[in-house]
PDB file of C-alpha atoms in Angstrom:
ATOM      1  CA  MET Y   3       0.000   0.000   0.000  1.00  0.00           C
ATOM      2  CA  GLY Y   4       1.229   3.491  -0.781  1.00  0.00           C
ATOM      3  CA  GLN Y   5       1.124   6.252   1.770  1.00  0.00           C
ATOM      4  CA  GLY Y   6      -1.018   9.378   1.742  1.00  0.00           C
ATOM      5  CA  GLY Y   7      -2.987   8.374  -1.333  1.00  0.00           C
ATOM      6  CA  GLU Y   8      -6.306   9.530   0.111  1.00  0.00           C
ATOM      7  CA  PRO Y   9      -7.340  13.155   0.502  1.00  0.00           C
ATOM      8  CA  ARG Y  10      -6.780  13.595   4.206  1.00  0.00           C
ATOM      9  CA  ARG Y  11      -9.971  15.301   5.307  1.00  0.00           C
ATOM     10  CA  ALA Y  12     -12.308  12.701   3.830  1.00  0.00           C
ATOM     11  CA  HIS Y  13     -10.149   9.761   4.888  1.00  0.00           C
ATOM     12  CA  ALA Y  14     -10.293  10.876   8.535  1.00  0.00           C
ATOM     13  CA  TYR Y  15     -14.027  10.168   8.630  1.00  0.00           C
ATOM     14  CA  ASP Y  16     -13.950   6.706   7.092  1.00  0.00           C
ATOM     15  CA  GLY Y  17     -13.786   4.856  10.426  1.00  0.00           C
ATOM     16  CA  GLU Y  18     -16.756   6.787  11.784  1.00  0.00           C
ATOM     17  CA  LEU Y  19     -18.558   6.323   8.475  1.00  0.00           C
ATOM     18  CA  GLY Y  20     -18.039   2.557   8.468  1.00  0.00           C
ATOM     19  CA  ALA Y  21     -19.397   2.255  11.998  1.00  0.00           C
ATOM     20  CA  ALA Y  22     -22.429   4.382  11.136  1.00  0.00           C
ATOM     21  CA  VAL Y  23     -23.184   2.320   8.039  1.00  0.00           C
ATOM     22  CA  ALA Y  24     -23.014  -0.923  10.030  1.00  0.00           C
ATOM     23  CA  ARG Y  25     -25.485   0.477  12.587  1.00  0.00           C
ATOM     24  CA  ALA Y  26     -27.722   1.842   9.828  1.00  0.00           C
ATOM     25  CA  GLN Y  27     -27.843  -1.586   8.204  1.00  0.00           C
ATOM     26  CA  GLY Y  28     -29.159  -2.845  11.527  1.00  0.00           C
ATOM     27  CA  GLY Y  29     -32.033  -0.369  11.361  1.00  0.00           C
ATOM     28  CA  ASP Y  30     -30.537   2.597  13.249  1.00  0.00           C
ATOM     29  CA  GLU Y  31     -32.016   5.658  11.511  1.00  0.00           C
ATOM     30  CA  ALA Y  32     -29.853   8.062  13.497  1.00  0.00           C
ATOM     31  CA  ALA Y  33     -26.754   6.250  12.234  1.00  0.00           C
ATOM     32  CA  PHE Y  34     -27.968   6.659   8.643  1.00  0.00           C
ATOM     33  CA  ALA Y  35     -28.263  10.393   9.337  1.00  0.00           C
ATOM     34  CA  VAL Y  36     -24.625  10.396  10.498  1.00  0.00           C
ATOM     35  CA  ALA Y  37     -23.529   8.737   7.260  1.00  0.00           C
ATOM     36  CA  TYR Y  38     -25.580  11.275   5.315  1.00  0.00           C
ATOM     37  CA  ARG Y  39     -23.974  14.228   7.112  1.00  0.00           C
ATOM     38  CA  ILE Y  40     -20.488  12.867   6.423  1.00  0.00           C
ATOM     39  CA  LEU Y  41     -21.073  12.163   2.729  1.00  0.00           C
ATOM     40  CA  GLN Y  42     -23.615  14.727   1.539  1.00  0.00           C
ATOM     41  CA  PRO Y  43     -21.244  17.746   1.199  1.00  0.00           C
ATOM     42  CA  GLY Y  44     -18.852  15.807  -1.019  1.00  0.00           C
ATOM     43  CA  LEU Y  45     -21.589  14.175  -3.087  1.00  0.00           C
ATOM     44  CA  LEU Y  46     -23.308  17.523  -3.573  1.00  0.00           C
ATOM     45  CA  GLY Y  47     -20.072  19.145  -4.702  1.00  0.00           C
ATOM     46  CA  TYR Y  48     -19.462  16.276  -7.126  1.00  0.00           C
ATOM     47  CA  LEU Y  49     -22.992  16.541  -8.528  1.00  0.00           C
ATOM     48  CA  ARG Y  50     -22.773  20.322  -8.866  1.00  0.00           C
ATOM     49  CA  GLY Y  51     -19.745  19.754 -11.029  1.00  0.00           C
ATOM     50  CA  ILE Y  52     -21.765  17.469 -13.322  1.00  0.00           C
ATOM     51  CA  VAL Y  53     -25.352  18.758 -13.349  1.00  0.00           C
ATOM     52  CA  GLY Y  54     -25.011  22.298 -11.942  1.00  0.00           C
ATOM     53  CA  ASP Y  55     -28.115  23.732 -10.310  1.00  0.00           C
ATOM     54  CA  ASP Y  56     -29.948  20.396 -10.420  1.00  0.00           C
ATOM     55  CA  ALA Y  57     -27.482  18.846  -7.968  1.00  0.00           C
ATOM     56  CA  GLU Y  58     -29.867  18.932  -4.970  1.00  0.00           C
ATOM     57  CA  ASP Y  59     -32.582  17.059  -6.873  1.00  0.00           C
ATOM     58  CA  VAL Y  60     -30.143  14.473  -8.222  1.00  0.00           C
ATOM     59  CA  ALA Y  61     -28.641  14.015  -4.741  1.00  0.00           C
ATOM     60  CA  SER Y  62     -32.125  13.396  -3.323  1.00  0.00           C
ATOM     61  CA  ASP Y  63     -32.732  10.705  -5.944  1.00  0.00           C
ATOM     62  CA  ALA Y  64     -29.351   9.171  -5.154  1.00  0.00           C
ATOM     63  CA  TRP Y  65     -30.036   9.071  -1.402  1.00  0.00           C
ATOM     64  CA  LEU Y  66     -33.398   7.405  -1.978  1.00  0.00           C
ATOM     65  CA  GLU Y  67     -31.598   4.664  -3.900  1.00  0.00           C
ATOM     66  CA  ILE Y  68     -28.824   4.457  -1.278  1.00  0.00           C
ATOM     67  CA  ALA Y  69     -31.399   4.045   1.506  1.00  0.00           C
ATOM     68  CA  ARG Y  70     -33.366   1.466  -0.498  1.00  0.00           C
ATOM     69  CA  ASP Y  71     -30.303  -0.657  -1.307  1.00  0.00           C
ATOM     70  CA  LEU Y  72     -28.405  -0.161   1.958  1.00  0.00           C
ATOM     71  CA  GLY Y  73     -28.866  -3.780   3.002  1.00  0.00           C
ATOM     72  CA  ARG Y  74     -27.025  -4.977  -0.124  1.00  0.00           C
ATOM     73  CA  PHE Y  75     -23.871  -2.986   0.630  1.00  0.00           C
ATOM     74  CA  LYS Y  76     -20.879  -4.920   1.948  1.00  0.00           C
ATOM     75  CA  GLY Y  77     -17.668  -3.151   2.913  1.00  0.00           C
ATOM     76  CA  ASP Y  78     -16.065  -0.482   5.082  1.00  0.00           C
ATOM     77  CA  GLY Y  79     -16.391   3.295   5.255  1.00  0.00           C
ATOM     78  CA  ALA Y  80     -14.104   3.916   2.289  1.00  0.00           C
ATOM     79  CA  GLY Y  81     -16.025   1.324   0.303  1.00  0.00           C
ATOM     80  CA  PHE Y  82     -19.327   2.983   1.172  1.00  0.00           C
ATOM     81  CA  ARG Y  83     -17.944   6.333   0.013  1.00  0.00           C
ATOM     82  CA  GLY Y  84     -17.200   4.785  -3.387  1.00  0.00           C
ATOM     83  CA  TRP Y  85     -20.528   2.937  -3.535  1.00  0.00           C
ATOM     84  CA  THR Y  86     -22.521   6.109  -2.901  1.00  0.00           C
ATOM     85  CA  ALA Y  87     -20.440   8.025  -5.446  1.00  0.00           C
ATOM     86  CA  THR Y  88     -21.216   5.363  -8.058  1.00  0.00           C
ATOM     87  CA  ILE Y  89     -24.953   5.637  -7.370  1.00  0.00           C
ATOM     88  CA  ALA Y  90     -24.792   9.448  -7.492  1.00  0.00           C
ATOM     89  CA  ARG Y  91     -22.916   9.312 -10.794  1.00  0.00           C
ATOM     90  CA  HIS Y  92     -25.502   6.989 -12.346  1.00  0.00           C
ATOM     91  CA  ARG Y  93     -28.329   9.291 -11.218  1.00  0.00           C
ATOM     92  CA  ALA Y  94     -26.462  12.303 -12.634  1.00  0.00           C
ATOM     93  CA  LEU Y  95     -25.897  10.631 -16.003  1.00  0.00           C
ATOM     94  CA  ASP Y  96     -29.554   9.555 -16.107  1.00  0.00           C
ATOM     95  CA  HIS Y  97     -30.508  13.173 -15.423  1.00  0.00           C
ATOM     96  CA  LEU Y  98     -28.299  14.434 -18.243  1.00  0.00           C
ATOM     97  CA  ARG Y  99     -29.762  11.856 -20.618  1.00  0.00           C
ATOM     98  CA  ARG Y 100     -33.264  13.008 -19.736  1.00  0.00           C
ATOM     99  CA  LEU Y 101     -32.209  16.554 -20.573  1.00  0.00           C
ATOM    100  CA  ARG Y 102     -30.728  15.227 -23.821  1.00  0.00           C
ATOM    101  CA  VAL Y 103     -27.417  16.719 -22.817  1.00  0.00           C
ATOM    102  CA  ARG Y 104     -24.634  14.438 -23.912  1.00  0.00           C
ATOM    103  CA  PRO Y 105     -21.817  14.268 -21.310  1.00  0.00           C
ATOM    104  CA  ARG Y 106     -18.647  15.634 -22.787  1.00  0.00           C
ATOM    105  CA  SER Y 107     -15.774  13.263 -23.264  1.00  0.00           C
ATOM    106  CA  SER Y 108     -12.160  14.042 -23.842  1.00  0.00           C
ATOM    107  CA  ALA Y 109      -9.263  11.824 -24.765  1.00  0.00           C
ATOM    108  CA  LEU Y 110      -6.175  12.411 -22.668  1.00  0.00           C
ATOM    109  CA  GLU Y 111      -3.692  14.417 -24.657  1.00  0.00           C
ATOM    110  CA  GLN Y 112      -0.773  12.555 -23.131  1.00  0.00           C
ATOM    111  CA  ASP Y 113      -0.354   9.524 -20.928  1.00  0.00           C
ATOM    112  CA  VAL Y 114       2.591  10.646 -18.864  1.00  0.00           C
ATOM    113  CA  LEU Y 115       3.127  14.051 -17.288  1.00  0.00           C
ATOM    114  CA  ASP Y 116       6.601  15.398 -16.753  1.00  0.00           C
ATOM    115  CA  LEU Y 117       6.147  18.357 -14.429  1.00  0.00           C
ATOM    116  CA  PRO Y 118       9.254  18.609 -12.241  1.00  0.00           C
ATOM    117  CA  GLY Y 119       9.185  20.266  -8.844  1.00  0.00           C
ATOM    118  CA  PRO Y 120       9.185  19.421  -5.141  1.00  0.00           C
ATOM    119  CA  HIS Y 121       5.774  20.779  -4.108  1.00  0.00           C
ATOM    120  CA  SER Y 122       2.169  20.044  -5.021  1.00  0.00           C
ATOM    121  CA  THR Y 123      -0.667  22.531  -5.350  1.00  0.00           C
ATOM    122  CA  HIS Y 124      -3.176  19.797  -4.488  1.00  0.00           C
ATOM    123  CA  ASP Y 125      -3.911  21.195  -1.014  1.00  0.00           C
ATOM    124  CA  GLN Y 126      -4.116  24.775  -2.270  1.00  0.00           C
ATOM    125  CA  VAL Y 127      -6.623  23.814  -4.935  1.00  0.00           C
ATOM    126  CA  LEU Y 128      -8.491  21.669  -2.383  1.00  0.00           C
ATOM    127  CA  GLU Y 129      -8.986  24.682  -0.127  1.00  0.00           C
ATOM    128  CA  THR Y 130     -10.409  26.723  -2.998  1.00  0.00           C
ATOM    129  CA  LEU Y 131     -12.702  24.043  -4.405  1.00  0.00           C
ATOM    130  CA  SER Y 132     -15.373  24.785  -1.799  1.00  0.00           C
ATOM    131  CA  THR Y 133     -16.313  27.960  -3.651  1.00  0.00           C
ATOM    132  CA  GLU Y 134     -19.037  28.155  -6.261  1.00  0.00           C
ATOM    133  CA  ARG Y 135     -16.590  29.762  -8.707  1.00  0.00           C
ATOM    134  CA  ALA Y 136     -14.260  26.796  -8.425  1.00  0.00           C
ATOM    135  CA  LEU Y 137     -17.089  24.351  -9.125  1.00  0.00           C
ATOM    136  CA  GLU Y 138     -17.996  26.392 -12.193  1.00  0.00           C
ATOM    137  CA  LEU Y 139     -14.376  26.103 -13.323  1.00  0.00           C
ATOM    138  CA  VAL Y 140     -14.469  22.358 -12.730  1.00  0.00           C
ATOM    139  CA  ARG Y 141     -17.534  22.137 -14.967  1.00  0.00           C
ATOM    140  CA  GLY Y 142     -15.461  23.752 -17.705  1.00  0.00           C
ATOM    141  CA  LEU Y 143     -12.843  20.994 -17.609  1.00  0.00           C
ATOM    142  CA  PRO Y 144     -12.965  18.083 -20.048  1.00  0.00           C
ATOM    143  CA  ARG Y 145     -15.322  15.464 -18.648  1.00  0.00           C
ATOM    144  CA  ASP Y 146     -12.615  12.947 -17.684  1.00  0.00           C
ATOM    145  CA  GLN Y 147     -10.636  15.598 -15.793  1.00  0.00           C
ATOM    146  CA  ALA Y 148     -13.711  17.076 -14.107  1.00  0.00           C
ATOM    147  CA  GLU Y 149     -14.955  13.744 -12.778  1.00  0.00           C
ATOM    148  CA  ALA Y 150     -11.480  12.657 -11.662  1.00  0.00           C
ATOM    149  CA  VAL Y 151     -10.928  15.910  -9.736  1.00  0.00           C
ATOM    150  CA  LEU Y 152     -14.403  15.825  -8.180  1.00  0.00           C
ATOM    151  CA  LEU Y 153     -14.120  12.199  -7.083  1.00  0.00           C
ATOM    152  CA  ARG Y 154     -10.576  12.552  -5.750  1.00  0.00           C
ATOM    153  CA  VAL Y 155     -10.756  15.978  -4.125  1.00  0.00           C
ATOM    154  CA  VAL Y 156     -14.420  16.676  -3.377  1.00  0.00           C
ATOM    155  CA  VAL Y 157     -15.788  13.184  -2.647  1.00  0.00           C
ATOM    156  CA  GLY Y 158     -12.466  12.028  -1.181  1.00  0.00           C
ATOM    157  CA  LEU Y 159     -11.925   8.738  -3.013  1.00  0.00           C
ATOM    158  CA  ASP Y 160      -8.455   7.291  -3.479  1.00  0.00           C
ATOM    159  CA  GLY Y 161      -7.132   6.503  -6.947  1.00  0.00           C
ATOM    160  CA  PRO Y 162      -8.354   2.890  -7.252  1.00  0.00           C
ATOM    161  CA  ALA Y 163     -11.799   3.750  -5.821  1.00  0.00           C
ATOM    162  CA  ALA Y 164     -12.251   6.658  -8.223  1.00  0.00           C
ATOM    163  CA  ALA Y 165     -11.165   4.382 -11.071  1.00  0.00           C
ATOM    164  CA  ARG Y 166     -13.810   1.819 -10.093  1.00  0.00           C
ATOM    165  CA  VAL Y 167     -16.540   4.480 -10.056  1.00  0.00           C
ATOM    166  CA  LEU Y 168     -15.509   5.686 -13.517  1.00  0.00           C
ATOM    167  CA  GLY Y 169     -14.792   2.236 -14.947  1.00  0.00           C
ATOM    168  CA  LYS Y 170     -11.254   3.270 -15.925  1.00  0.00           C
ATOM    169  CA  ARG Y 171      -7.697   2.257 -15.120  1.00  0.00           C
ATOM    170  CA  PRO Y 172      -6.251   3.962 -11.991  1.00  0.00           C
ATOM    171  CA  GLY Y 173      -3.364   5.379 -14.038  1.00  0.00           C
ATOM    172  CA  ALA Y 174      -5.766   7.115 -16.421  1.00  0.00           C
ATOM    173  CA  VAL Y 175      -7.736   8.581 -13.506  1.00  0.00           C
ATOM    174  CA  ARG Y 176      -4.523   9.741 -11.818  1.00  0.00           C
ATOM    175  CA  THR Y 177      -3.393  11.453 -14.998  1.00  0.00           C
ATOM    176  CA  ALA Y 178      -6.792  13.058 -15.588  1.00  0.00           C
ATOM    177  CA  ALA Y 179      -6.963  14.313 -11.985  1.00  0.00           C
ATOM    178  CA  HIS Y 180      -3.481  15.756 -12.203  1.00  0.00           C
ATOM    179  CA  ARG Y 181      -4.195  17.509 -15.483  1.00  0.00           C
ATOM    180  CA  GLY Y 182      -7.455  18.883 -14.112  1.00  0.00           C
ATOM    181  CA  LEU Y 183      -5.834  20.162 -10.905  1.00  0.00           C
ATOM    182  CA  LYS Y 184      -3.034  21.726 -12.923  1.00  0.00           C
ATOM    183  CA  ARG Y 185      -5.523  23.568 -15.108  1.00  0.00           C
ATOM    184  CA  LEU Y 186      -7.613  24.629 -12.101  1.00  0.00           C
ATOM    185  CA  ALA Y 187      -4.534  25.876 -10.289  1.00  0.00           C
ATOM    186  CA  ARG Y 188      -3.710  28.091 -13.272  1.00  0.00           C
ATOM    187  CA  GLN Y 189      -7.255  29.416 -13.456  1.00  0.00           C
ATOM    188  CA  LEU Y 190      -7.426  30.043  -9.702  1.00  0.00           C
ATOM    189  CA  GLY Y 191      -4.093  31.830  -9.724  1.00  0.00           C
ATOM    190  CA  VAL Y 192      -2.284  29.293  -7.538  1.00  0.00           C
ATOM    191  CA  GLU Y 193       1.451  29.725  -8.022  1.00  0.00           C
ATOM    192  CA  GLY Y 194       4.037  27.000  -8.514  1.00  0.00           C
ATOM    193  CA  VAL Y 195       2.045  24.294 -10.233  1.00  0.00           C
ATOM    194  CA  THR Y 196       4.103  21.129  -9.955  1.00  0.00           C
ATOM    195  CA  ASP Y 197       3.722  17.396  -9.981  1.00  0.00           C
ATOM    196  CA  GLY Y 198       2.048  15.967  -6.878  1.00  0.00           C
ATOM    197  CA  GLY Y 199       3.225  12.541  -7.960  1.00  0.00           C
ATOM    198  CA  PRO Y 200       1.949   9.252  -6.571  1.00  0.00           C
ATOM    199  CA  ARG Y 201       1.999  10.617  -3.009  1.00  0.00           C
ATOM    200  CA  THR Y 202      -1.009  12.857  -3.548  1.00  0.00           C
ATOM    201  CA  LEU Y 203      -2.729  11.730  -6.711  1.00  0.00           C
ATOM    202  CA  GLY Y 204      -1.525   8.180  -7.292  1.00  0.00           C
ATOM    203  CA  GLU Y 205      -3.141   4.924  -6.473  1.00  0.00           C
ATOM    204  CA  SER Y 206      -2.980   3.850  -2.848  1.00  0.00           C
ATOM    205  CA  GLU Y 207      -2.492   0.213  -3.745  1.00  0.00           C
TER     206      GLU Y 207
END
């Protein structure tokens, strides 16, 4: 296992989340509310980046499905984070299809990034991504980059988990997330854009 692969703030809640999910599966409604409070901000930010102003409605649909299928989930807190993100993504794509808006796709321009430097702007971009302006900027990224950034930074998934949600190889998701963060950093005026490398954006396996 690599070290530090997960965004730190989200990862800190995974133990509490796993315990809440286990209690919720036993019928504890208060525990389900705990899981909701932990996950909803990240899911809402992710959905805003995909469907914009309809994010609240799509999130409500996603939570109805999550509650309905809760008994079928098997795994820990980190696994539940990925499971809920997958459900939210499916609801978002269904919503876009209903609107006859075709999700944008973008081929990666290059497979390997060579951006030398000792520091990463990951944390600086992370701090700024809570703003509405940043989410608007994320929506302007190519689809692969936008979803990779949202899943990694906003939802808090590690590289392999984000790859499973998107149905892609972890290396492709890592590259897309890095490219997206690099572009966001430029747009947000963050200085010193450099390669975060596997420590911040790589797979944790």
